[in-house]
GROMACS .gro file of C-alpha atoms in nm:
model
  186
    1UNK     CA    1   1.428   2.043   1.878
    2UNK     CA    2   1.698   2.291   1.698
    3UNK     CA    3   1.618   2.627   1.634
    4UNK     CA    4   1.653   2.584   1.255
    5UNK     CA    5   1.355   2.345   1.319
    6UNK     CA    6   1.173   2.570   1.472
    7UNK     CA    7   1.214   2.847   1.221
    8UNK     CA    8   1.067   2.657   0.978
    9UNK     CA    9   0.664   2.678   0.953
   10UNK     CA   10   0.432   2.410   0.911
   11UNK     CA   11   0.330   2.551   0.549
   12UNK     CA   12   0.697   2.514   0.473
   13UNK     CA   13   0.809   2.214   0.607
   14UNK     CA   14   0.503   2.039   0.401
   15UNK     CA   15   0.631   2.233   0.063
   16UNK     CA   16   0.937   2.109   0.122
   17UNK     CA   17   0.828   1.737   0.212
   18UNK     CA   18   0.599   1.727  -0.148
   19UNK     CA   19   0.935   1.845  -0.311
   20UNK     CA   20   1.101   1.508  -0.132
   21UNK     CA   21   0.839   1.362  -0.264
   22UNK     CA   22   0.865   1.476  -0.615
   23UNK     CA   23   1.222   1.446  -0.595
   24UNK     CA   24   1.227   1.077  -0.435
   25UNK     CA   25   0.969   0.965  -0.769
   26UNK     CA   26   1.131   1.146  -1.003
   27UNK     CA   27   1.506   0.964  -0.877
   28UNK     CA   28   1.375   0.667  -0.931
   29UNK     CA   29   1.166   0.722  -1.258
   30UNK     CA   30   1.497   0.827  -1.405
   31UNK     CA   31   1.707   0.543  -1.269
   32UNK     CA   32   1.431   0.275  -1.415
   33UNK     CA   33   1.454   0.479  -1.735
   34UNK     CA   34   1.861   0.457  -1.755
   35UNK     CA   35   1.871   0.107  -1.688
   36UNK     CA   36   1.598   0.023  -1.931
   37UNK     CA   37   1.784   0.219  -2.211
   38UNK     CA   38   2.108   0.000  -2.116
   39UNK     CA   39   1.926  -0.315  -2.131
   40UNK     CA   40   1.702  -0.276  -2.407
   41UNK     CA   41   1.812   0.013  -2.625
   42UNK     CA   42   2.179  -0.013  -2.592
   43UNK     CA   43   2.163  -0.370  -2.577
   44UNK     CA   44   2.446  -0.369  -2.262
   45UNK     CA   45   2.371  -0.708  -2.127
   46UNK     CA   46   2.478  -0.838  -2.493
   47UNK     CA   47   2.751  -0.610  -2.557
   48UNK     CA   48   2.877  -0.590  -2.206
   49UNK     CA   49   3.093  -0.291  -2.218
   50UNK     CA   50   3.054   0.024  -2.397
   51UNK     CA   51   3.389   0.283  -2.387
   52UNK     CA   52   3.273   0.661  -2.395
   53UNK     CA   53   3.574   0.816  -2.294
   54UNK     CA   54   3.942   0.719  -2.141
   55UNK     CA   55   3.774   0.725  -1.746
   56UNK     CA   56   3.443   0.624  -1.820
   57UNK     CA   57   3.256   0.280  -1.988
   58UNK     CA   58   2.891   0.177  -1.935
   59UNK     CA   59   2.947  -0.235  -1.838
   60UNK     CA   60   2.684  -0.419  -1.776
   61UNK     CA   61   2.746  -0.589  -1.434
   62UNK     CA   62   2.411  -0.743  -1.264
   63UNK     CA   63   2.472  -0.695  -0.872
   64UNK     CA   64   2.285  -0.996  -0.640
   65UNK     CA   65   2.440  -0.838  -0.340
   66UNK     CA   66   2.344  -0.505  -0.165
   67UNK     CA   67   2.631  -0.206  -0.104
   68UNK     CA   68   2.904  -0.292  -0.297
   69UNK     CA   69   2.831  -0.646  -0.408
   70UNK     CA   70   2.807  -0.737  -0.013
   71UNK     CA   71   2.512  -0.950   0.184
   72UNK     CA   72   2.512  -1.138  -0.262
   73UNK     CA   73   2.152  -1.314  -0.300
   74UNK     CA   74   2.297  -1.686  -0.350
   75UNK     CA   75   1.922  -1.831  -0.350
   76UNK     CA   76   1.564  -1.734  -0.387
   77UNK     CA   77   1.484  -1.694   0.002
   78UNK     CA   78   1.782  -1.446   0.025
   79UNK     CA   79   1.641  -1.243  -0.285
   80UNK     CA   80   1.342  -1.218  -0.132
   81UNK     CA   81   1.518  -1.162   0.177
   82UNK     CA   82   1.704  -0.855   0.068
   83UNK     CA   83   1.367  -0.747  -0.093
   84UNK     CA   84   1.193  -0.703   0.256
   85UNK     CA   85   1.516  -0.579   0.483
   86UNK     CA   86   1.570  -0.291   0.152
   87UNK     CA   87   1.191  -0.255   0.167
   88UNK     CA   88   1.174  -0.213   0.522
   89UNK     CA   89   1.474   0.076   0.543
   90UNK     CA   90   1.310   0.212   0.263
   91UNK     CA   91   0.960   0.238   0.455
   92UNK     CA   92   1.210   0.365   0.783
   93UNK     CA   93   1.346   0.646   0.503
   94UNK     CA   94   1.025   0.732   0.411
   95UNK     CA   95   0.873   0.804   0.751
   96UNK     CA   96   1.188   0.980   0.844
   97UNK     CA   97   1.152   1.195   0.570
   98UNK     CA   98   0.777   1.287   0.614
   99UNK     CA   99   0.896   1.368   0.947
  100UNK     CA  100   1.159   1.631   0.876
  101UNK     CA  101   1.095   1.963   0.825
  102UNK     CA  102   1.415   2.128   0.690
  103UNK     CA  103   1.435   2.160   0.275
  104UNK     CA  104   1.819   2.015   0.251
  105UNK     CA  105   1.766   1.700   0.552
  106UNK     CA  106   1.421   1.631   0.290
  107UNK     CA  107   1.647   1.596  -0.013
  108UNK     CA  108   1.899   1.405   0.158
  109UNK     CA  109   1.601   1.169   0.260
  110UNK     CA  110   1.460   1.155  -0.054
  111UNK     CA  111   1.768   1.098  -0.228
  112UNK     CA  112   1.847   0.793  -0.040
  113UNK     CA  113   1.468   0.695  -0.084
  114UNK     CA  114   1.455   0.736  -0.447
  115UNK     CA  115   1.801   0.539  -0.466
  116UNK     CA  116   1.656   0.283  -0.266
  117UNK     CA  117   1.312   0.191  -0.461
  118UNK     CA  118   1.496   0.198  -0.790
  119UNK     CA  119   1.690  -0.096  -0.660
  120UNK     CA  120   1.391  -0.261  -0.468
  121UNK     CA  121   1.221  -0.268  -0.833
  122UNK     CA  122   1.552  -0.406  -1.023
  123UNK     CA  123   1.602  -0.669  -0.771
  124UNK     CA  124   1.202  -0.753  -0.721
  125UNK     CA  125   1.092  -0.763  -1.126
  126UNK     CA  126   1.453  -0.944  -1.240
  127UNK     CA  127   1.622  -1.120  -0.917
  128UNK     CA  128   1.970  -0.827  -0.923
  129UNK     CA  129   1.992  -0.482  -0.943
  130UNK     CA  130   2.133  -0.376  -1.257
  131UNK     CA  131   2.447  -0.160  -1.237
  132UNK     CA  132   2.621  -0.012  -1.531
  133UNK     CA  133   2.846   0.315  -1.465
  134UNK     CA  134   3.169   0.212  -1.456
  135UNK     CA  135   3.459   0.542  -1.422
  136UNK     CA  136   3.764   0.391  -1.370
  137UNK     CA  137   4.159   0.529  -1.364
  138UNK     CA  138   4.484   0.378  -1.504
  139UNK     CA  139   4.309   0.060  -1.460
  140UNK     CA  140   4.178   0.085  -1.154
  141UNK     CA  141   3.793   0.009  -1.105
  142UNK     CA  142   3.715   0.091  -0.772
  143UNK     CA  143   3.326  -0.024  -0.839
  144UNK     CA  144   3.025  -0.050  -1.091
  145UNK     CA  145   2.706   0.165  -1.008
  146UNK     CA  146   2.407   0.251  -1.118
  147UNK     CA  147   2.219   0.625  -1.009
  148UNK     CA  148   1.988   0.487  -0.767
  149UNK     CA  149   2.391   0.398  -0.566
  150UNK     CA  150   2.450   0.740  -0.621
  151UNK     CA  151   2.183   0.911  -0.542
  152UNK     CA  152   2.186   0.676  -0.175
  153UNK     CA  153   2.568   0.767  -0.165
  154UNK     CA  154   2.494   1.110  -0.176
  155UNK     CA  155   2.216   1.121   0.046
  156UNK     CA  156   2.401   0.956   0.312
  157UNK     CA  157   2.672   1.210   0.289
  158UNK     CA  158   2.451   1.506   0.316
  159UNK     CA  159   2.309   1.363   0.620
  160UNK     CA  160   2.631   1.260   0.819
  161UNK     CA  161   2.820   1.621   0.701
  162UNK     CA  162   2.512   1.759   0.824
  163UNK     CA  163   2.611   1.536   1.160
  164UNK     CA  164   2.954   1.583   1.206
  165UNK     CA  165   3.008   1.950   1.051
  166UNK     CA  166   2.695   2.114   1.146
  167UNK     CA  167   2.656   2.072   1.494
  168UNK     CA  168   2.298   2.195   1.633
  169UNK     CA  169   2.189   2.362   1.896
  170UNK     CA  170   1.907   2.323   2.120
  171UNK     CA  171   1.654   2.615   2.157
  172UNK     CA  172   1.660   2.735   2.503
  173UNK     CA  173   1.419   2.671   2.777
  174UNK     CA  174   1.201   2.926   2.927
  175UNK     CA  175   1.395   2.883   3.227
  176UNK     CA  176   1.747   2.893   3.072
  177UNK     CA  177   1.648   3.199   2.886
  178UNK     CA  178   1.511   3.374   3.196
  179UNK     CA  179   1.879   3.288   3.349
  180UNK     CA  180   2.075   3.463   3.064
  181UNK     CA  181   1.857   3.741   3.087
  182UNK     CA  182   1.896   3.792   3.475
  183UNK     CA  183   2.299   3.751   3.407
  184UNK     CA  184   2.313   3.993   3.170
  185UNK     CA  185   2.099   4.242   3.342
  186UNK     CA  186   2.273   4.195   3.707
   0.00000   0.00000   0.00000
């Protein structure tokens, strides 16, 4: 266990898993919302592309695949497929996050789990998950997204920079802290 886990108190570390909570909801209220106002209000799956400045369009693009257009739903079974597997890491995320107790590892968590159950809906209630931000630069369109990919994107940045960059350290045993303390007194 780190010591920045231990620091934190049980009182906190539940505040801060209903705020993953709130946070994971609320991510994916807002993405359904988005992609309902494309679809319906905006009519994008008609118009199919909508310029709103020089870098940035809204085009409809319905993804049957998973990251990136990969693992693409060709049939029924692998829609349903990709349902359960995205369900399943989703119910993983979910644990994971009730688990943690640190505020900033929560929102990572619950950004990823938000992400994900926006997409779980799109690609359970219409058979793709509807994507629609499209930033591109002197013609170059790296990818189309929608904010339930960026919300996972970020997460999963958080979480490895939190991995790579900020190494932690184990609290000392009673025995190991009885050693320093000998060292430094002989």
């Amino acid at each position: 266990m780190s010591l920045d886990t231990l620091n934190v108190d049980n009182k906190t570390a539940w505040r801060n898993r209903i705020i993953g909570l709130v946070l994971a909801l609320a991510l994916y209220a807002v993405d359904q919302w988005l992609k309902n106002y494309m679809q319906y209000t905006l009519d994008l799956e008609q118009v199919r592309n909508i310029n709103v400045l020089p870098f940035f369009d809204l085009t409809w693009v319905p993804n049957y695949g998973v990251s990136l257009g990969m693992l693409t739903a060709t049939s029924m079974e692998m829609r349903w497929m990709l349902v359960g597997l995205t369900g399943a890491i989703a119910l993983v995320v979910a644990i994971w996050m009730l688990r943690e107790r640190r505020l900033i590892d929560v929102i990572a968590l619950a950004m990823i789990l938000g992400g994900a159950l926006g997409n779980i809906h799109d690609r359970y209630t219409v058979g793709f998950v509807i994507d629609f931000i499209n930033i591109h630069f002197w013609g170059w369109t790296p990818f189309v997204f929608n904010l339930a990919d960026a919300a996972i994107t970020l997460g999963v940045l958080i979480i490895l920079a939190r991995s790579l960059f900020m190494g932690e350290k184990s609290a000392p045993s009673q025995g190991g802290a009885q050693a320093e303390e000998s060292a430094e007194n002989s």
